[in-house]
PDB file of C-alpha atoms and ligand atoms in Angstrom:
ATOM      1  CA  MET S   6      18.853 -52.573-132.129  1.00 48.00           C
ATOM      2  CA  SER S   7      19.174 -55.242-129.472  1.00 54.00           C
ATOM      3  CA  GLU S   8      16.429 -55.803-126.922  1.00 69.00           C
ATOM      4  CA  ALA S   9      15.951 -52.792-124.598  1.00 83.00           C
ATOM      5  CA  TRP S  10      17.223 -53.345-121.068  1.00 93.00           C
ATOM      6  CA  LEU S  11      16.575 -49.860-119.850  1.00 97.00           C
ATOM      7  CA  GLU S  12      13.555 -47.984-121.071  1.00 97.00           C
ATOM      8  CA  THR S  13      12.265 -44.630-119.882  1.00 98.00           C
ATOM      9  CA  GLU S  14       9.026 -43.282-121.164  1.00 97.00           C
ATOM     10  CA  ALA S  15       8.010 -39.629-120.973  1.00 98.00           C
ATOM     11  CA  LEU S  16      10.156 -39.124-117.877  1.00 98.00           C
ATOM     12  CA  ASP S  17       9.760 -35.836-116.027  1.00 98.00           C
ATOM     13  CA  VAL S  18      11.830 -34.465-113.166  1.00 98.00           C
ATOM     14  CA  THR S  19      10.841 -31.236-111.453  1.00 97.00           C
ATOM     15  CA  TYR S  20      12.370 -29.338-108.560  1.00 95.00           C
ATOM     16  CA  GLY S  21       9.747 -26.880-107.389  1.00 93.00           C
ATOM     17  CA  ARG S  22       9.181 -24.713-110.444  1.00 92.00           C
ATOM     18  CA  THR S  23      12.245 -25.971-112.323  1.00 94.00           C
ATOM     19  CA  HIS S  24      11.333 -28.563-114.920  1.00 95.00           C
ATOM     20  CA  ALA S  25      14.738 -30.245-115.321  1.00 97.00           C
ATOM     21  CA  VAL S  26      13.732 -33.306-117.400  1.00 98.00           C
ATOM     22  CA  ARG S  27      10.823 -33.057-119.817  1.00 98.00           C
ATOM     23  CA  GLY S  28       9.214 -36.102-121.340  1.00 98.00           C
ATOM     24  CA  VAL S  29      12.432 -38.023-121.926  1.00 98.00           C
ATOM     25  CA  SER S  30      11.990 -41.419-123.593  1.00 98.00           C
ATOM     26  CA  LEU S  31      15.153 -43.370-124.131  1.00 98.00           C
ATOM     27  CA  THR S  32      16.381 -46.943-124.332  1.00 98.00           C
ATOM     28  CA  VAL S  33      19.618 -48.761-123.707  1.00 98.00           C
ATOM     29  CA  GLY S  34      19.792 -52.188-125.288  1.00 95.00           C
ATOM     30  CA  GLU S  35      21.713 -55.220-124.141  1.00 94.00           C
ATOM     31  CA  GLY S  36      25.399 -54.660-124.822  1.00 94.00           C
ATOM     32  CA  GLU S  37      24.989 -51.093-126.046  1.00 97.00           C
ATOM     33  CA  ILE S  38      26.887 -47.929-125.232  1.00 98.00           C
ATOM     34  CA  VAL S  39      24.413 -45.066-125.359  1.00 98.00           C
ATOM     35  CA  ALA S  40      25.536 -41.479-124.859  1.00 97.00           C
ATOM     36  CA  VAL S  41      23.509 -38.614-123.425  1.00 97.00           C
ATOM     37  CA  LEU S  42      24.926 -35.273-124.486  1.00 94.00           C
ATOM     38  CA  GLY S  43      24.030 -31.727-123.637  1.00 91.00           C
ATOM     39  CA  ALA S  44      25.275 -28.461-122.230  1.00 87.00           C
ATOM     40  CA  ASN S  45      25.466 -27.550-118.540  1.00 87.00           C
ATOM     41  CA  GLY S  46      22.011 -27.496-117.029  1.00 89.00           C
ATOM     42  CA  ALA S  47      20.437 -29.549-119.849  1.00 92.00           C
ATOM     43  CA  GLY S  48      19.108 -32.044-117.299  1.00 95.00           C
ATOM     44  CA  LYS S  49      21.623 -34.860-117.705  1.00 95.00           C
ATOM     45  CA  THR S  50      22.398 -35.297-114.012  1.00 95.00           C
ATOM     46  CA  SER S  51      18.719 -35.000-113.097  1.00 96.00           C
ATOM     47  CA  LEU S  52      17.934 -37.780-115.564  1.00 97.00           C
ATOM     48  CA  LEU S  53      20.571 -40.024-113.969  1.00 97.00           C
ATOM     49  CA  ARG S  54      19.384 -39.167-110.463  1.00 96.00           C
ATOM     50  CA  ALA S  55      15.885 -40.251-111.464  1.00 97.00           C
ATOM     51  CA  LEU S  56      17.288 -43.489-112.916  1.00 97.00           C
ATOM     52  CA  GLN S  57      19.268 -44.098-109.728  1.00 95.00           C
ATOM     53  CA  GLY S  58      16.238 -43.473-107.546  1.00 95.00           C
ATOM     54  CA  ALA S  59      17.688 -40.406-105.845  1.00 94.00           C
ATOM     55  CA  VAL S  60      14.839 -38.215-107.077  1.00 95.00           C
ATOM     56  CA  LYS S  61      11.284 -39.296-107.693  1.00 95.00           C
ATOM     57  CA  PRO S  62      10.132 -38.560-111.216  1.00 96.00           C
ATOM     58  CA  SER S  63       7.093 -36.308-111.390  1.00 96.00           C
ATOM     59  CA  GLY S  64       5.901 -38.234-114.441  1.00 97.00           C
ATOM     60  CA  GLY S  65       6.715 -41.094-116.748  1.00 98.00           C
ATOM     61  CA  THR S  66       8.072 -44.594-116.222  1.00 98.00           C
ATOM     62  CA  ILE S  67      11.399 -46.385-115.805  1.00 98.00           C
ATOM     63  CA  ARG S  68      11.662 -50.042-116.784  1.00 97.00           C
ATOM     64  CA  PHE S  69      14.729 -52.201-116.455  1.00 97.00           C
ATOM     65  CA  MET S  70      14.958 -55.772-117.743  1.00 95.00           C
ATOM     66  CA  GLY S  71      11.202 -55.972-118.015  1.00 92.00           C
ATOM     67  CA  ARG S  72      10.446 -54.636-114.519  1.00 95.00           C
ATOM     68  CA  ASP S  73       8.792 -51.348-113.694  1.00 96.00           C
ATOM     69  CA  LEU S  74      11.207 -49.613-111.314  1.00 97.00           C
ATOM     70  CA  THR S  75       9.612 -46.167-111.447  1.00 96.00           C
ATOM     71  CA  ASN S  76       8.776 -46.226-107.755  1.00 94.00           C
ATOM     72  CA  ALA S  77      11.556 -48.576-106.614  1.00 95.00           C
ATOM     73  CA  GLY S  78      14.153 -47.425-104.105  1.00 94.00           C
ATOM     74  CA  SER S  79      17.850 -47.049-104.931  1.00 94.00           C
ATOM     75  CA  ALA S  80      18.789 -50.380-103.328  1.00 93.00           C
ATOM     76  CA  GLU S  81      16.292 -52.291-105.423  1.00 95.00           C
ATOM     77  CA  ARG S  82      17.674 -50.693-108.575  1.00 96.00           C
ATOM     78  CA  VAL S  83      21.221 -51.641-107.578  1.00 93.00           C
ATOM     79  CA  ARG S  84      20.069 -55.195-106.916  1.00 92.00           C
ATOM     80  CA  SER S  85      18.447 -55.257-110.343  1.00 94.00           C
ATOM     81  CA  GLY S  86      21.804 -54.370-111.882  1.00 95.00           C
ATOM     82  CA  MET S  87      21.713 -50.599-112.386  1.00 96.00           C
ATOM     83  CA  MET S  88      24.814 -48.865-110.993  1.00 95.00           C
ATOM     84  CA  LEU S  89      25.664 -45.178-111.181  1.00 94.00           C
ATOM     85  CA  VAL S  90      29.195 -43.808-111.221  1.00 95.00           C
ATOM     86  CA  PRO S  91      28.303 -40.317-110.027  1.00 90.00           C
ATOM     87  CA  GLU S  92      29.581 -36.971-111.202  1.00 85.00           C
ATOM     88  CA  GLY S  93      32.708 -35.983-109.292  1.00 79.00           C
ATOM     89  CA  ARG S  94      33.338 -39.701-108.455  1.00 75.00           C
ATOM     90  CA  GLN S  95      32.039 -39.249-104.872  1.00 86.00           C
ATOM     91  CA  ILE S  96      34.481 -41.663-103.385  1.00 88.00           C
ATOM     92  CA  PHE S  97      34.989 -41.642 -99.616  1.00 89.00           C
ATOM     93  CA  VAL S  98      38.287 -39.816 -99.212  1.00 88.00           C
ATOM     94  CA  SER S  99      38.661 -40.557 -95.500  1.00 91.00           C
ATOM     95  CA  MET S 100      38.411 -44.299 -96.209  1.00 94.00           C
ATOM     96  CA  THR S 101      41.062 -46.527 -97.718  1.00 96.00           C
ATOM     97  CA  VAL S 102      40.952 -47.698-101.307  1.00 97.00           C
ATOM     98  CA  HIS S 103      39.967 -51.156-100.090  1.00 96.00           C
ATOM     99  CA  GLU S 104      37.188 -49.834 -97.850  1.00 95.00           C
ATOM    100  CA  ASN S 105      35.813 -47.873-100.799  1.00 95.00           C
ATOM    101  CA  LEU S 106      35.686 -51.048-102.876  1.00 96.00           C
ATOM    102  CA  LEU S 107      33.962 -52.900-100.041  1.00 94.00           C
ATOM    103  CA  MET S 108      31.258 -50.211-100.075  1.00 92.00           C
ATOM    104  CA  GLY S 109      30.440 -51.276-103.638  1.00 91.00           C
ATOM    105  CA  GLY S 110      29.371 -54.660-102.301  1.00 88.00           C
ATOM    106  CA  HIS S 111      27.396 -53.523 -99.279  1.00 82.00           C
ATOM    107  CA  LEU S 112      24.155 -54.930-100.664  1.00 84.00           C
ATOM    108  CA  ARG S 113      25.666 -58.315-101.439  1.00 83.00           C
ATOM    109  CA  ARG S 114      25.417 -61.135 -98.922  1.00 82.00           C
ATOM    110  CA  ASP S 115      28.246 -63.367-100.120  1.00 86.00           C
ATOM    111  CA  GLN S 116      31.318 -61.531 -98.803  1.00 86.00           C
ATOM    112  CA  SER S 117      33.768 -64.110-100.155  1.00 87.00           C
ATOM    113  CA  ALA S 118      32.383 -63.457-103.650  1.00 88.00           C
ATOM    114  CA  VAL S 119      32.804 -59.727-102.992  1.00 91.00           C
ATOM    115  CA  GLU S 120      36.466 -60.311-102.036  1.00 92.00           C
ATOM    116  CA  LYS S 121      36.923 -62.253-105.263  1.00 93.00           C
ATOM    117  CA  ASP S 122      35.451 -59.406-107.296  1.00 94.00           C
ATOM    118  CA  ILE S 123      37.690 -56.905-105.470  1.00 96.00           C
ATOM    119  CA  LYS S 124      40.679 -59.045-106.395  1.00 95.00           C
ATOM    120  CA  ALA S 125      39.576 -58.852-110.034  1.00 95.00           C
ATOM    121  CA  VAL S 126      39.353 -55.045-109.729  1.00 96.00           C
ATOM    122  CA  TYR S 127      42.931 -54.980-108.354  1.00 96.00           C
ATOM    123  CA  GLU S 128      44.075 -57.083-111.302  1.00 96.00           C
ATOM    124  CA  ARG S 129      42.403 -54.664-113.676  1.00 94.00           C
ATOM    125  CA  PHE S 130      43.786 -51.598-111.877  1.00 94.00           C
ATOM    126  CA  PRO S 131      47.240 -52.384-110.417  1.00 95.00           C
ATOM    127  CA  ASN S 132      47.568 -48.762-109.215  1.00 93.00           C
ATOM    128  CA  LEU S 133      44.650 -49.362-106.869  1.00 95.00           C
ATOM    129  CA  ALA S 134      46.143 -52.638-105.649  1.00 96.00           C
ATOM    130  CA  GLU S 135      49.393 -50.849-104.740  1.00 96.00           C
ATOM    131  CA  ARG S 136      47.432 -48.279-102.746  1.00 96.00           C
ATOM    132  CA  ARG S 137      44.811 -50.568-101.239  1.00 95.00           C
ATOM    133  CA  ASP S 138      45.512 -49.555 -97.630  1.00 97.00           C
ATOM    134  CA  MET S 139      46.022 -45.866 -98.321  1.00 95.00           C
ATOM    135  CA  LYS S 140      43.346 -43.240 -97.866  1.00 95.00           C
ATOM    136  CA  ALA S 141      41.601 -42.591-101.174  1.00 94.00           C
ATOM    137  CA  THR S 142      42.590 -38.942-100.885  1.00 93.00           C
ATOM    138  CA  VAL S 143      46.152 -39.821-102.045  1.00 92.00           C
ATOM    139  CA  LEU S 144      44.836 -40.935-105.439  1.00 92.00           C
ATOM    140  CA  SER S 145      45.094 -38.748-108.519  1.00 91.00           C
ATOM    141  CA  GLY S 146      41.870 -37.679-110.252  1.00 90.00           C
ATOM    142  CA  GLY S 147      42.288 -40.449-112.807  1.00 91.00           C
ATOM    143  CA  GLU S 148      42.891 -43.074-110.140  1.00 92.00           C
ATOM    144  CA  GLN S 149      39.855 -41.838-108.213  1.00 93.00           C
ATOM    145  CA  GLN S 150      37.782 -42.311-111.363  1.00 93.00           C
ATOM    146  CA  MET S 151      39.128 -45.870-111.683  1.00 94.00           C
ATOM    147  CA  LEU S 152      38.193 -46.432-108.035  1.00 95.00           C
ATOM    148  CA  ALA S 153      34.671 -45.121-108.664  1.00 95.00           C
ATOM    149  CA  VAL S 154      34.311 -47.490-111.627  1.00 96.00           C
ATOM    150  CA  GLY S 155      35.875 -50.350-109.631  1.00 96.00           C
ATOM    151  CA  ARG S 156      33.480 -49.736-106.747  1.00 95.00           C
ATOM    152  CA  ALA S 157      30.529 -49.845-109.143  1.00 95.00           C
ATOM    153  CA  LEU S 158      31.819 -53.117-110.622  1.00 95.00           C
ATOM    154  CA  ILE S 159      31.722 -54.722-107.166  1.00 95.00           C
ATOM    155  CA  GLY S 160      27.933 -54.280-107.326  1.00 92.00           C
ATOM    156  CA  ARG S 161      27.961 -56.646-110.361  1.00 93.00           C
ATOM    157  CA  PRO S 162      26.033 -54.272-112.609  1.00 95.00           C
ATOM    158  CA  LYS S 163      24.341 -55.126-115.870  1.00 96.00           C
ATOM    159  CA  LEU S 164      24.024 -51.455-116.756  1.00 97.00           C
ATOM    160  CA  MET S 165      26.626 -48.906-115.697  1.00 97.00           C
ATOM    161  CA  MET S 166      25.564 -45.276-115.808  1.00 97.00           C
ATOM    162  CA  LEU S 167      28.442 -42.800-115.821  1.00 97.00           C
ATOM    163  CA  ASP S 168      27.941 -39.092-115.141  1.00 96.00           C
ATOM    164  CA  GLU S 169      30.607 -37.038-116.908  1.00 94.00           C
ATOM    165  CA  PRO S 170      33.417 -39.420-116.030  1.00 94.00           C
ATOM    166  CA  SER S 171      36.029 -37.536-118.057  1.00 93.00           C
ATOM    167  CA  LEU S 172      35.502 -34.251-116.227  1.00 91.00           C
ATOM    168  CA  GLY S 173      38.760 -32.887-114.835  1.00 89.00           C
ATOM    169  CA  LEU S 174      40.928 -35.731-116.147  1.00 90.00           C
ATOM    170  CA  SER S 175      44.143 -35.258-118.107  1.00 90.00           C
ATOM    171  CA  PRO S 176      43.949 -36.195-121.820  1.00 91.00           C
ATOM    172  CA  LEU S 177      45.913 -39.380-121.125  1.00 90.00           C
ATOM    173  CA  PHE S 178      43.461 -40.493-118.450  1.00 90.00           C
ATOM    174  CA  VAL S 179      40.502 -39.556-120.653  1.00 93.00           C
ATOM    175  CA  GLU S 180      41.891 -41.923-123.321  1.00 93.00           C
ATOM    176  CA  LYS S 181      42.362 -44.642-120.702  1.00 91.00           C
ATOM    177  CA  LEU S 182      38.880 -44.120-119.330  1.00 93.00           C
ATOM    178  CA  PHE S 183      37.216 -44.401-122.722  1.00 95.00           C
ATOM    179  CA  SER S 184      39.172 -47.571-123.521  1.00 95.00           C
ATOM    180  CA  LEU S 185      38.095 -48.950-120.152  1.00 94.00           C
ATOM    181  CA  ILE S 186      34.439 -48.198-120.940  1.00 96.00           C
ATOM    182  CA  GLN S 187      34.815 -50.006-124.254  1.00 97.00           C
ATOM    183  CA  GLU S 188      36.548 -52.922-122.547  1.00 96.00           C
ATOM    184  CA  LEU S 189      33.761 -53.255-119.967  1.00 96.00           C
ATOM    185  CA  ASN S 190      31.194 -53.071-122.726  1.00 97.00           C
ATOM    186  CA  GLY S 191      33.068 -55.838-124.574  1.00 97.00           C
ATOM    187  CA  GLU S 192      32.672 -57.942-121.441  1.00 95.00           C
ATOM    188  CA  GLY S 193      28.896 -57.582-121.671  1.00 94.00           C
ATOM    189  CA  LEU S 194      28.136 -54.478-119.628  1.00 97.00           C
ATOM    190  CA  SER S 195      25.595 -52.049-121.075  1.00 97.00           C
ATOM    191  CA  ILE S 196      26.624 -48.421-120.671  1.00 98.00           C
ATOM    192  CA  LEU S 197      24.701 -45.170-120.361  1.00 98.00           C
ATOM    193  CA  LEU S 198      27.319 -42.471-120.736  1.00 98.00           C
ATOM    194  CA  VAL S 199      26.566 -38.860-119.883  1.00 97.00           C
ATOM    195  CA  GLU S 200      29.330 -36.695-121.275  1.00 93.00           C
ATOM    196  CA  GLN S 201      30.294 -33.205-122.257  1.00 87.00           C
ATOM    197  CA  ASN S 202      33.183 -34.636-124.245  1.00 89.00           C
ATOM    198  CA  THR S 203      30.926 -35.033-127.273  1.00 89.00           C
ATOM    199  CA  HIS S 204      33.638 -36.103-129.714  1.00 88.00           C
ATOM    200  CA  MET S 205      34.885 -39.008-127.671  1.00 91.00           C
ATOM    201  CA  ALA S 206      31.460 -40.081-126.447  1.00 94.00           C
ATOM    202  CA  LEU S 207      30.203 -40.328-130.039  1.00 94.00           C
ATOM    203  CA  GLU S 208      33.280 -42.330-130.995  1.00 94.00           C
ATOM    204  CA  ILE S 209      32.523 -45.141-128.576  1.00 96.00           C
ATOM    205  CA  ALA S 210      28.705 -44.989-128.433  1.00 97.00           C
ATOM    206  CA  SER S 211      26.415 -46.798-130.835  1.00 96.00           C
ATOM    207  CA  ARG S 212      23.575 -44.320-130.297  1.00 97.00           C
ATOM    208  CA  ALA S 213      23.162 -40.965-128.602  1.00 96.00           C
ATOM    209  CA  TYR S 214      20.552 -38.544-127.315  1.00 96.00           C
ATOM    210  CA  VAL S 215      21.020 -34.792-127.111  1.00 93.00           C
ATOM    211  CA  LEU S 216      19.252 -33.001-124.275  1.00 94.00           C
ATOM    212  CA  GLU S 217      18.432 -29.314-124.373  1.00 92.00           C
ATOM    213  CA  LEU S 218      16.555 -27.679-121.530  1.00 93.00           C
ATOM    214  CA  GLY S 219      15.422 -31.099-120.355  1.00 96.00           C
ATOM    215  CA  ARG S 220      14.099 -32.333-123.703  1.00 96.00           C
ATOM    216  CA  VAL S 221      15.539 -34.760-126.219  1.00 96.00           C
ATOM    217  CA  THR S 222      16.107 -32.581-129.279  1.00 92.00           C
ATOM    218  CA  LEU S 223      18.206 -35.001-131.331  1.00 92.00           C
ATOM    219  CA  GLN S 224      18.721 -38.723-131.251  1.00 94.00           C
ATOM    220  CA  GLY S 225      20.163 -41.341-133.507  1.00 94.00           C
ATOM    221  CA  ALA S 226      23.152 -43.411-134.469  1.00 96.00           C
ATOM    222  CA  ALA S 227      26.326 -41.944-132.980  1.00 94.00           C
ATOM    223  CA  ALA S 228      27.990 -41.860-136.412  1.00 92.00           C
ATOM    224  CA  ASP S 229      25.079 -39.846-137.853  1.00 92.00           C
ATOM    225  CA  LEU S 230      25.126 -37.419-134.942  1.00 90.00           C
ATOM    226  CA  ALA S 231      28.889 -37.001-135.274  1.00 88.00           C
ATOM    227  CA  ALA S 232      28.250 -35.888-138.857  1.00 86.00           C
ATOM    228  CA  ASP S 233      25.307 -33.634-137.941  1.00 79.00           C
ATOM    229  CA  ALA S 234      26.070 -30.039-138.794  1.00 66.00           C
ATOM    230  CA  ALA S 235      23.702 -28.528-136.210  1.00 68.00           C
ATOM    231  CA  LEU S 236      25.158 -30.655-133.462  1.00 70.00           C
ATOM    232  CA  ALA S 237      28.664 -29.865-134.602  1.00 66.00           C
ATOM    233  CA  GLU S 238      27.914 -26.173-134.421  1.00 64.00           C
ATOM    234  CA  ALA S 239      26.239 -26.405-131.023  1.00 67.00           C
ATOM    235  CA  TYR S 240      28.716 -28.696-129.286  1.00 63.00           C
ATOM    236  CA  LEU S 241      31.629 -30.002-131.247  1.00 52.00           C
ATOM    237  CA  GLY S 242      32.943 -26.607-132.260  1.00 46.00           C
ATOM    238  CA  ALA S 243      32.984 -25.464-128.669  1.00 45.00           C
ATOM    239  CA  GLU S 244      35.708 -27.901-127.671  1.00 43.00           C
TER     240      GLU S 244
HETATM  241  P1  ATP U 321      25.635 -30.161-115.407  1.00 69.74           P
HETATM  242  O1  ATP U 321      26.392 -30.566-116.604  1.00 69.74           O
HETATM  243  O2  ATP U 321      25.937 -28.770-114.962  1.00 69.74           O
HETATM  244  O3  ATP U 321      25.628 -31.162-114.290  1.00 69.74           O
HETATM  245  P2  ATP U 321      23.079 -31.154-116.219  1.00 69.74           P
HETATM  246  O4  ATP U 321      22.813 -31.274-117.666  1.00 69.74           O
HETATM  247  O5  ATP U 321      23.472 -32.367-115.494  1.00 69.74           O
HETATM  248  O6  ATP U 321      24.124 -30.026-115.936  1.00 69.74           O
HETATM  249  P3  ATP U 321      21.107 -30.805-114.183  1.00 69.74           P
HETATM  250  O7  ATP U 321      22.150 -30.737-113.128  1.00 69.74           O
HETATM  251  O8  ATP U 321      20.271 -31.998-114.266  1.00 69.74           O
HETATM  252  O9  ATP U 321      21.764 -30.554-115.593  1.00 69.74           O
HETATM  253  O10 ATP U 321      20.196 -29.515-114.042  1.00 69.74           O
HETATM  254  C1  ATP U 321      19.022 -29.294-114.832  1.00 69.74           C
HETATM  255  C2  ATP U 321      18.264 -28.091-114.278  1.00 69.74           C
HETATM  256  O11 ATP U 321      17.755 -28.423-112.989  1.00 69.74           O
HETATM  257  C3  ATP U 321      19.115 -26.847-114.068  1.00 69.74           C
HETATM  258  O12 ATP U 321      18.317 -25.729-114.369  1.00 69.74           O
HETATM  259  C4  ATP U 321      19.472 -26.884-112.610  1.00 69.74           C
HETATM  260  O13 ATP U 321      19.694 -25.595-112.103  1.00 69.74           O
HETATM  261  C5  ATP U 321      18.234 -27.516-111.998  1.00 69.74           C
HETATM  262  N1  ATP U 321      18.528 -28.304-110.797  1.00 69.74           N
HETATM  263  C6  ATP U 321      19.364 -29.353-110.696  1.00 69.74           C
HETATM  264  N2  ATP U 321      19.374 -29.874-109.453  1.00 69.74           N
HETATM  265  C7  ATP U 321      18.496 -29.117-108.730  1.00 69.74           C
HETATM  266  C8  ATP U 321      18.035 -29.131-107.376  1.00 69.74           C
HETATM  267  N3  ATP U 321      18.472 -30.058-106.519  1.00 69.74           N
HETATM  268  N4  ATP U 321      17.133 -28.182-107.007  1.00 69.74           N
HETATM  269  C9  ATP U 321      16.689 -27.265-107.888  1.00 69.74           C
HETATM  270  N5  ATP U 321      17.066 -27.195-109.163  1.00 69.74           N
HETATM  271  C10 ATP U 321      17.960 -28.096-109.602  1.00 69.74           C
END
């Protein structure tokens, strides 16, 4: 495996009496796509929220590119290169497409560089360019997902964390989304992909972790997990 960029060790997240993430140790190496799989309530979103800095872990450590970010705020994590594309996209529907993209660069000082990066996003997603001055609410679910990814790209991430990006998308858009993730990865972005679409996630990931009730119960090469009978029974058959 390549050198670890992201490394969590024995990470715990608790909400009152609910222990959502239990002792999770995982790594994402430079240039890797790593999938985190698991059923509803397995703790996937809680793990990402801890990585984003939205919840404070009750135990364990988070390191990114050699720095301990366990107690860092969200802005510091973004500046270090960790960007989350949240579940449900969470774009600002009352703002225009362009304003949404600008939000992705709010921590950057060089606004002309931000404009240049937005231009690159428009080149990548012509549908967004055509709708740049329209309210984001006019976008289809797939286009909103592209906008959420585009907005994250404006933050110039090194690691993009995606929380169930395929949720609610048509099969055509799911295909497009997974090709986009592969394309971004080919351009050097490391990816932490939380998905319920186990089949497709394992197709593009190099490694994967399976979470059950907050714990990692299986981990390994994506190809091995795809061939794992227990995993197939628990998840793959359900699709
Ligand atoms: P989903 O696919 O439904 O998003 P998930 O794998 O992302 O599920 P989490 O959302 O992380 O799982 O939830 C893990 C556990 O933590 C669940 O039991 C959930 O009810 C609980 N939980 C999540 N967020 C909170 C919260 N803000 N307060 C209390 N409990 C929470």
